[in-house]
CSV table of C-alpha atoms in Angstrom, one decimal:
chain,number,residue,atom,x,y,z
P,1,UNK,CA,-27.0,-11.3,14.3
P,2,UNK,CA,-24.6,-9.0,16.2
P,3,UNK,CA,-21.3,-8.4,14.3
P,4,UNK,CA,-18.0,-6.8,15.4
P,5,UNK,CA,-15.7,-5.9,12.5
P,6,UNK,CA,-12.0,-5.9,13.3
P,7,UNK,CA,-9.9,-4.0,10.7
P,8,UNK,CA,-7.2,-1.4,11.2
P,9,UNK,CA,-8.7,1.2,8.9
P,10,UNK,CA,-12.2,1.1,7.5
P,11,UNK,CA,-12.7,3.0,4.2
P,12,UNK,CA,-14.1,2.3,0.8
P,13,UNK,CA,-10.9,3.5,-0.8
P,14,UNK,CA,-8.7,0.9,0.9
P,15,UNK,CA,-8.7,-2.5,-0.9
P,16,UNK,CA,-8.9,-4.9,2.1
P,17,UNK,CA,-11.6,-2.9,3.9
P,18,UNK,CA,-13.5,-2.3,0.6
P,19,UNK,CA,-13.9,-6.1,0.2
P,20,UNK,CA,-15.2,-6.4,3.8
P,21,UNK,CA,-17.6,-3.5,3.3
P,22,UNK,CA,-19.0,-5.0,0.1
P,23,UNK,CA,-19.5,-8.4,1.8
P,24,UNK,CA,-21.4,-7.0,4.8
P,25,UNK,CA,-23.4,-4.6,2.6
P,26,UNK,CA,-24.9,-7.7,1.0
P,27,UNK,CA,-25.8,-9.5,4.2
P,28,UNK,CA,-29.6,-9.5,4.7
P,29,UNK,CA,-30.2,-6.2,6.6
P,30,UNK,CA,-33.2,-7.5,8.5
P,31,UNK,CA,-31.1,-10.3,10.0
P,32,UNK,CA,-28.5,-7.9,11.4
P,33,UNK,CA,-29.1,-6.5,14.9
P,34,UNK,CA,-26.0,-4.4,15.1
P,35,UNK,CA,-22.5,-3.8,13.6
P,36,UNK,CA,-19.6,-2.4,15.7
P,37,UNK,CA,-16.6,-1.3,13.6
P,38,UNK,CA,-13.5,-1.5,15.8
P,39,UNK,CA,-10.7,0.4,14.0
P,40,UNK,CA,-8.1,3.1,14.2
P,41,UNK,CA,-9.9,5.2,11.6
P,42,UNK,CA,-13.2,5.0,9.8
P,43,UNK,CA,-15.1,6.6,6.9
P,44,UNK,CA,-18.6,8.0,6.8
P,45,UNK,CA,-20.8,5.2,8.0
P,46,UNK,CA,-24.0,6.7,6.5
P,47,UNK,CA,-22.3,6.2,3.1
P,48,UNK,CA,-20.7,2.9,3.9
P,49,UNK,CA,-23.7,1.2,5.3
P,50,UNK,CA,-26.8,3.3,4.3
P,51,UNK,CA,-29.0,0.2,4.6
P,52,UNK,CA,-28.1,-0.3,8.3
P,53,UNK,CA,-29.1,3.1,9.6
P,54,UNK,CA,-29.3,3.1,13.4
P,55,UNK,CA,-27.6,-0.3,13.6
P,56,UNK,CA,-23.9,0.6,13.1
P,57,UNK,CA,-21.4,2.3,15.2
P,58,UNK,CA,-17.6,3.1,15.3
P,59,UNK,CA,-15.4,2.1,18.2
P,60,UNK,CA,-12.2,4.0,17.8
P,61,UNK,CA,-8.9,2.3,18.8
P,62,UNK,CA,-6.4,5.0,20.0
P,63,UNK,CA,-2.8,5.6,19.0
P,64,UNK,CA,-3.1,5.3,15.3
P,65,UNK,CA,0.4,7.0,15.1
P,66,UNK,CA,2.2,3.9,16.6
P,67,UNK,CA,5.3,2.9,14.7
P,68,UNK,CA,6.8,0.5,13.5
P,69,UNK,CA,3.9,-1.4,12.0
P,70,UNK,CA,4.6,-4.5,14.1
P,71,UNK,CA,4.0,-2.5,17.3
P,72,UNK,CA,0.8,-1.0,15.9
P,73,UNK,CA,-0.5,-4.5,15.0
P,74,UNK,CA,0.3,-5.8,18.5
P,75,UNK,CA,-1.4,-2.9,20.1
P,76,UNK,CA,-4.5,-3.4,17.9
P,77,UNK,CA,-4.6,-7.1,18.8
P,78,UNK,CA,-4.6,-6.2,22.5
P,79,UNK,CA,-7.3,-3.6,22.1
P,80,UNK,CA,-9.6,-6.0,20.2
P,81,UNK,CA,-8.9,-8.7,22.8
P,82,UNK,CA,-10.3,-6.3,25.4
P,83,UNK,CA,-13.2,-5.4,23.2
P,84,UNK,CA,-14.1,-9.0,22.6
P,85,UNK,CA,-13.8,-9.8,26.3
P,86,UNK,CA,-15.9,-7.0,27.6
P,87,UNK,CA,-18.1,-5.7,24.7
P,88,UNK,CA,-19.3,-8.9,22.9
P,89,UNK,CA,-21.3,-12.0,23.7
P,90,UNK,CA,-20.8,-15.7,23.1
P,91,UNK,CA,-22.9,-15.9,19.9
P,92,UNK,CA,-21.6,-12.7,18.3
P,93,UNK,CA,-19.8,-12.8,14.9
P,94,UNK,CA,-16.3,-11.4,15.4
P,95,UNK,CA,-15.3,-10.8,11.8
P,96,UNK,CA,-11.7,-9.9,11.2
P,97,UNK,CA,-9.4,-9.4,8.2
P,98,UNK,CA,-6.6,-11.9,8.5
P,99,UNK,CA,-4.8,-11.8,11.8
P,100,UNK,CA,-5.7,-8.2,12.5
P,101,UNK,CA,-7.4,-9.5,15.7
P,102,UNK,CA,-6.6,-12.8,17.4
P,103,UNK,CA,-10.0,-12.7,19.0
P,104,UNK,CA,-11.9,-13.1,15.8
P,105,UNK,CA,-14.0,-16.2,15.3
P,106,UNK,CA,-14.6,-15.5,11.6
P,107,UNK,CA,-11.9,-14.6,9.1
P,108,UNK,CA,-12.1,-12.7,5.8
P,109,UNK,CA,-8.7,-14.2,4.6
P,110,UNK,CA,-7.2,-11.8,2.1
P,111,UNK,CA,-3.5,-12.7,2.6
P,112,UNK,CA,-1.5,-15.6,4.0
P,113,UNK,CA,1.9,-14.6,5.4
P,114,UNK,CA,3.0,-18.2,5.9
P,115,UNK,CA,2.6,-18.6,2.1
P,116,UNK,CA,4.1,-15.3,0.9
P,117,UNK,CA,7.2,-14.9,3.1
P,118,UNK,CA,9.5,-17.3,1.1
P,119,UNK,CA,8.8,-15.3,-2.0
P,120,UNK,CA,9.4,-12.0,-0.2
P,121,UNK,CA,12.9,-12.8,1.0
P,122,UNK,CA,13.8,-14.4,-2.4
P,123,UNK,CA,12.8,-11.5,-4.6
P,124,UNK,CA,12.7,-8.4,-2.5
P,125,UNK,CA,16.2,-7.2,-1.4
P,126,UNK,CA,16.6,-4.8,1.5
P,127,UNK,CA,19.4,-3.6,3.8
P,128,UNK,CA,20.6,-5.8,6.6
P,129,UNK,CA,18.6,-4.1,9.4
P,130,UNK,CA,15.5,-3.8,7.3
P,131,UNK,CA,15.8,-7.5,6.4
P,132,UNK,CA,16.3,-8.4,10.1
P,133,UNK,CA,13.2,-6.4,11.1
P,134,UNK,CA,11.1,-8.0,8.3
P,135,UNK,CA,12.2,-11.5,9.4
P,136,UNK,CA,11.1,-10.7,12.9
P,137,UNK,CA,7.8,-9.2,11.6
P,138,UNK,CA,7.0,-12.2,9.4
P,139,UNK,CA,7.9,-14.6,12.2
P,140,UNK,CA,5.3,-12.9,14.4
P,141,UNK,CA,2.6,-12.8,11.7
P,142,UNK,CA,3.3,-16.5,10.9
P,143,UNK,CA,2.9,-17.2,14.6
P,144,UNK,CA,-0.4,-15.4,14.7
P,145,UNK,CA,-1.7,-17.3,11.7
P,146,UNK,CA,-0.6,-20.6,13.3
P,147,UNK,CA,-2.5,-19.7,16.4
P,148,UNK,CA,-5.7,-18.2,15.0
P,149,UNK,CA,-6.3,-20.4,12.0
P,150,UNK,CA,-5.9,-23.6,14.0
P,151,UNK,CA,-8.7,-22.8,16.4
P,152,UNK,CA,-11.3,-25.5,16.3
P,153,UNK,CA,-14.3,-23.1,16.0
P,154,UNK,CA,-12.9,-20.6,13.6
P,155,UNK,CA,-14.6,-20.0,10.2
P,156,UNK,CA,-12.4,-18.8,7.3
P,157,UNK,CA,-13.5,-17.5,3.9
P,158,UNK,CA,-10.6,-17.6,1.4
P,159,UNK,CA,-10.6,-15.5,-1.8
P,160,UNK,CA,-9.3,-18.3,-4.0
P,161,UNK,CA,-8.9,-22.0,-4.3
P,162,UNK,CA,-5.1,-21.9,-4.1
P,163,UNK,CA,-5.3,-20.0,-0.8
P,164,UNK,CA,-7.9,-22.5,0.6
P,165,UNK,CA,-5.8,-25.5,-0.4
P,166,UNK,CA,-2.6,-24.0,1.2
P,167,UNK,CA,-4.5,-23.3,4.4
P,168,UNK,CA,-6.1,-26.7,4.6
P,169,UNK,CA,-2.7,-28.3,4.3
P,170,UNK,CA,-0.8,-25.9,6.5
P,171,UNK,CA,-3.4,-25.4,9.3
P,172,UNK,CA,-5.2,-28.7,9.0
P,173,UNK,CA,-8.6,-27.1,8.3
P,174,UNK,CA,-11.7,-29.1,7.5
P,175,UNK,CA,-14.1,-28.2,4.7
P,176,UNK,CA,-16.6,-27.1,7.3
P,177,UNK,CA,-14.1,-24.5,8.6
P,178,UNK,CA,-12.9,-22.9,5.3
P,179,UNK,CA,-14.7,-22.0,2.1
P,180,UNK,CA,-13.6,-20.3,-1.1
P,181,UNK,CA,-15.8,-17.2,-1.9
P,182,UNK,CA,-14.4,-15.1,-4.7
P,183,UNK,CA,-14.6,-11.3,-4.5
P,184,UNK,CA,-17.3,-9.6,-6.5
P,185,UNK,CA,-17.2,-6.7,-8.9
P,186,UNK,CA,-19.7,-3.9,-9.3
P,187,UNK,CA,-20.0,-4.1,-13.1
P,188,UNK,CA,-22.0,-0.9,-13.3
P,189,UNK,CA,-19.1,1.1,-11.8
P,190,UNK,CA,-16.8,0.0,-14.7
P,191,UNK,CA,-18.9,0.8,-17.8
P,192,UNK,CA,-17.0,2.2,-20.8
P,193,UNK,CA,-18.4,5.5,-22.0
P,194,UNK,CA,-18.1,6.6,-25.6
P,195,UNK,CA,-14.9,8.6,-26.0
P,196,UNK,CA,-12.3,10.1,-28.3
P,197,UNK,CA,-8.9,8.6,-27.4
P,198,UNK,CA,-7.0,11.8,-28.1
P,199,UNK,CA,-9.5,14.1,-26.3
P,200,UNK,CA,-9.8,11.7,-23.4
P,201,UNK,CA,-6.0,11.6,-22.9
P,202,UNK,CA,-5.8,15.4,-23.1
P,203,UNK,CA,-8.5,15.7,-20.3
P,204,UNK,CA,-6.6,13.2,-18.2
P,205,UNK,CA,-3.3,15.0,-18.8
P,206,UNK,CA,-4.9,18.3,-17.6
P,207,UNK,CA,-5.7,16.6,-14.3
P,208,UNK,CA,-2.5,14.5,-14.1
P,209,UNK,CA,0.4,16.5,-15.5
P,210,UNK,CA,2.6,13.4,-14.9
P,211,UNK,CA,1.0,12.0,-18.1
P,212,UNK,CA,2.3,14.8,-20.4
P,213,UNK,CA,4.7,12.5,-22.2
P,214,UNK,CA,2.1,9.8,-23.0
P,215,UNK,CA,1.3,9.6,-26.7
P,216,UNK,CA,-2.3,8.4,-27.8
P,217,UNK,CA,-0.9,7.1,-31.1
P,218,UNK,CA,1.1,4.4,-29.3
P,219,UNK,CA,-0.1,1.5,-27.1
P,220,UNK,CA,-0.5,2.5,-23.5
P,221,UNK,CA,0.4,0.0,-20.8
P,222,UNK,CA,-0.8,0.2,-17.2
P,223,UNK,CA,0.4,-1.2,-13.9
P,224,UNK,CA,-1.3,-0.7,-10.5
P,225,UNK,CA,-0.2,-1.7,-7.1
P,226,UNK,CA,2.7,-2.1,-4.6
P,227,UNK,CA,5.8,-2.2,-6.7
P,228,UNK,CA,7.6,-5.3,-5.4
P,229,UNK,CA,4.8,-7.8,-4.6
P,230,UNK,CA,2.8,-6.9,-7.7
P,231,UNK,CA,5.9,-7.5,-9.8
P,232,UNK,CA,6.8,-4.1,-11.3
P,233,UNK,CA,10.4,-5.2,-12.0
P,234,UNK,CA,8.9,-8.0,-14.2
P,235,UNK,CA,6.7,-5.5,-16.0
P,236,UNK,CA,9.9,-3.8,-17.1
P,237,UNK,CA,11.3,-7.1,-18.2
P,238,UNK,CA,8.1,-7.9,-20.2
P,239,UNK,CA,8.5,-4.7,-22.2
P,240,UNK,CA,12.1,-5.1,-23.1
P,241,UNK,CA,11.3,-6.3,-26.6
P,242,UNK,CA,8.6,-3.8,-27.2
P,243,UNK,CA,9.5,-0.8,-29.5
P,244,UNK,CA,9.3,2.5,-27.7
P,245,UNK,CA,7.1,1.3,-24.9
P,246,UNK,CA,5.1,3.7,-22.7
P,247,UNK,CA,3.9,2.7,-19.2
P,248,UNK,CA,1.6,4.3,-16.6
P,249,UNK,CA,2.5,3.3,-13.1
P,250,UNK,CA,0.1,3.8,-10.2
P,251,UNK,CA,1.2,2.7,-6.7
P,252,UNK,CA,4.2,2.9,-4.5
P,253,UNK,CA,7.2,0.9,-3.3
P,254,UNK,CA,7.7,-0.6,0.1
P,255,UNK,CA,9.0,1.9,2.7
P,256,UNK,CA,12.8,2.4,2.6
P,257,UNK,CA,13.1,0.6,-0.7
P,258,UNK,CA,14.3,2.3,-3.9
P,259,UNK,CA,13.4,1.0,-7.3
P,260,UNK,CA,15.1,2.7,-10.3
P,261,UNK,CA,12.9,3.1,-13.4
P,262,UNK,CA,14.6,2.0,-16.7
P,263,UNK,CA,15.4,4.9,-19.0
P,264,UNK,CA,14.4,3.0,-22.2
P,265,UNK,CA,10.7,3.0,-21.2
P,266,UNK,CA,8.5,6.1,-21.3
P,267,UNK,CA,7.2,6.0,-17.7
P,268,UNK,CA,4.5,8.2,-16.1
P,269,UNK,CA,4.3,7.7,-12.4
P,270,UNK,CA,1.3,8.5,-10.2
P,271,UNK,CA,1.5,7.7,-6.5
P,272,UNK,CA,-2.3,7.6,-5.8
P,273,UNK,CA,-5.6,8.2,-7.5
P,274,UNK,CA,-9.3,7.7,-6.6
P,275,UNK,CA,-10.1,7.8,-10.4
P,276,UNK,CA,-8.7,4.4,-11.5
P,277,UNK,CA,-11.5,4.0,-14.0
P,278,UNK,CA,-10.2,6.9,-16.1
P,279,UNK,CA,-6.8,5.1,-16.4
P,280,UNK,CA,-8.5,1.8,-17.4
P,281,UNK,CA,-10.3,3.9,-20.1
P,282,UNK,CA,-7.2,5.3,-21.7
P,283,UNK,CA,-5.0,2.2,-21.3
P,284,UNK,CA,-4.7,-0.6,-23.9
P,285,UNK,CA,-3.1,-3.3,-21.7
P,286,UNK,CA,-2.9,-4.1,-18.0
P,287,UNK,CA,0.3,-5.8,-17.0
P,288,UNK,CA,0.2,-7.6,-13.6
P,289,UNK,CA,3.0,-10.2,-13.1
P,290,UNK,CA,2.4,-10.4,-9.4
P,291,UNK,CA,4.5,-12.6,-7.1
P,292,UNK,CA,1.6,-13.4,-4.8
P,293,UNK,CA,-2.1,-12.3,-5.1
P,294,UNK,CA,-4.8,-14.2,-3.1
P,295,UNK,CA,-7.3,-12.5,-5.4
P,296,UNK,CA,-6.6,-9.2,-7.3
P,297,UNK,CA,-9.6,-7.0,-7.8
P,298,UNK,CA,-7.6,-4.8,-10.2
P,299,UNK,CA,-7.4,-7.7,-12.7
P,300,UNK,CA,-11.2,-8.1,-12.7
P,301,UNK,CA,-11.7,-4.4,-13.0
P,302,UNK,CA,-9.3,-4.1,-16.0
P,303,UNK,CA,-10.9,-7.1,-17.6
P,304,UNK,CA,-14.4,-5.5,-17.1
P,305,UNK,CA,-13.1,-2.4,-18.9
P,306,UNK,CA,-12.0,-4.4,-22.0
P,307,UNK,CA,-8.2,-4.2,-21.7
P,308,UNK,CA,-5.8,-6.8,-22.8
P,309,UNK,CA,-4.6,-8.5,-19.7
P,310,UNK,CA,-1.1,-10.0,-18.9
P,311,UNK,CA,-0.8,-11.8,-15.7
P,312,UNK,CA,0.1,-15.2,-14.1
P,313,UNK,CA,-1.6,-18.4,-13.1
P,314,UNK,CA,0.5,-19.3,-10.1
P,315,UNK,CA,-0.6,-17.9,-6.8
P,316,UNK,CA,-3.1,-15.4,-8.4
P,317,UNK,CA,-6.7,-15.9,-7.4
P,318,UNK,CA,-8.4,-13.9,-10.1
P,319,UNK,CA,-6.7,-16.0,-12.7
P,320,UNK,CA,-8.9,-18.9,-11.6
P,321,UNK,CA,-11.8,-16.9,-13.1
P,322,UNK,CA,-10.2,-15.4,-16.2
P,323,UNK,CA,-8.8,-18.4,-18.0
P,324,UNK,CA,-10.0,-19.2,-21.6
P,325,UNK,CA,-11.1,-15.6,-22.3
P,326,UNK,CA,-9.9,-13.9,-25.4
P,327,UNK,CA,-7.1,-11.4,-25.0
P,328,UNK,CA,-6.4,-12.3,-21.4
P,329,UNK,CA,-2.9,-13.8,-21.4
P,330,UNK,CA,-2.1,-15.9,-18.4
P,331,UNK,CA,1.5,-17.1,-18.0
P,332,UNK,CA,2.9,-19.8,-15.8
P,333,UNK,CA,4.6,-17.4,-13.4
P,334,UNK,CA,5.7,-13.8,-13.0
P,335,UNK,CA,9.1,-14.3,-14.6
P,336,UNK,CA,7.7,-15.6,-17.9
P,337,UNK,CA,5.3,-12.8,-18.7
P,338,UNK,CA,6.1,-11.4,-22.2
P,339,UNK,CA,4.4,-8.9,-24.5
P,340,UNK,CA,5.0,-9.6,-28.1
P,341,UNK,CA,2.4,-7.7,-30.1
P,342,UNK,CA,1.0,-4.7,-28.1
P,343,UNK,CA,-1.9,-3.0,-29.8
P,344,UNK,CA,-4.0,0.1,-29.6
P,345,UNK,CA,-7.6,-0.8,-28.7
P,346,UNK,CA,-10.4,1.2,-30.3
P,347,UNK,CA,-13.5,1.9,-28.4
P,348,UNK,CA,-15.3,-0.7,-30.5
P,349,UNK,CA,-12.7,-3.3,-29.8
P,350,UNK,CA,-13.0,-2.7,-26.0
P,351,UNK,CA,-16.8,-2.9,-26.2
P,352,UNK,CA,-16.6,-6.2,-28.0
P,353,UNK,CA,-14.3,-7.6,-25.3
P,354,UNK,CA,-16.5,-6.2,-22.5
P,355,UNK,CA,-19.6,-7.9,-23.9
P,356,UNK,CA,-18.0,-11.3,-24.2
P,357,UNK,CA,-16.3,-11.1,-20.8
P,358,UNK,CA,-19.4,-10.1,-18.9
P,359,UNK,CA,-20.9,-13.5,-19.5
P,360,UNK,CA,-18.2,-14.7,-17.0
P,361,UNK,CA,-17.9,-11.6,-14.8
P,362,UNK,CA,-21.7,-11.3,-14.1
P,363,UNK,CA,-21.4,-14.6,-12.2
P,364,UNK,CA,-19.3,-12.8,-9.6
P,365,UNK,CA,-21.4,-10.1,-8.1
P,366,UNK,CA,-20.9,-8.7,-4.5
P,367,UNK,CA,-24.5,-9.8,-3.9
P,368,UNK,CA,-23.5,-13.4,-4.6
P,369,UNK,CA,-20.3,-13.1,-2.5
P,370,UNK,CA,-22.2,-11.6,0.4
P,371,UNK,CA,-25.0,-14.1,0.3
P,372,UNK,CA,-22.6,-17.1,0.2
P,373,UNK,CA,-20.5,-15.6,3.1
P,374,UNK,CA,-23.6,-15.0,5.2
P,375,UNK,CA,-24.9,-18.6,4.7
P,376,UNK,CA,-21.4,-20.0,5.6
P,377,UNK,CA,-21.1,-18.1,8.9
P,378,UNK,CA,-24.7,-17.7,10.2
P,379,UNK,CA,-24.8,-21.1,11.9
P,380,UNK,CA,-21.8,-21.4,14.2
């Protein structure tokens, strides 16, 4: 099998490419003849695909600096069209993330713009010109989806059943064209080490001075992600009846969009970290009232670390896996998330939750996801 991977940026630290990397890592290596990564930027391939030594290469797409994003996307689509035309053969697997490339014949579907855009314009307010640009941008992405996903020979892997069902109705896809394959989790990466809560927080505060106001004697709430789509305003709402709440925020807003933090919540804000496990370790609850989330790896990670989880059922893929688990509270929608009795979790309480949850989470390994993906696409 010869594979071309079409994704704008290819790094383990980026969510959408991390998922693609884990999937391909778990394809049978002896069945893969070559992998060509076509991207603007790429990480160290010897670390990304150590099992494919000598079989993988990076084809760089120029002009990574293009702006705005719509222009950059169109340029990338043209570049991958030329790559597919001149550098691939009929039977090659051209595996793209969403509509990154309109030449892909296999789609790792991590987001559906046709599904999300009504929520965006209802709940995310921007200036007139920003709104106009976003409407043009969404119209273009919707057009791309309508073109690519309706191709008769395309194969699509969705991350959740709700995404699959929407696509089948919207794009008239048969069961042979689309399949739900949940993302996996590397359980061994999210093991909880024995720790003293006070000492652990001090260590974290030394590395992240933004946390200096966090008190280990009070429940610590955590939010991770893009502010608007992941529902940060509804996190604030969920904490309004909590006495003296403290919240760690990791993420960023959309460009050119300001969001004021409420003064009645003790907030520590960190724009970016590669040490998310440390924050799961110190936190007691993970609040994620997302507006639209085809899967949501952070939910699975937080669950694997034993945190109390507050999220929603509607349009959240990971919720399809986490129902009926103790101390995972799933609300109907993002506006109804409430936190009535926050608690401090001891190490022993987290371990107890972890042990019970792993009976469910162990069923969703990257090895399983990669094997199912490979079986679905190998015979075109």
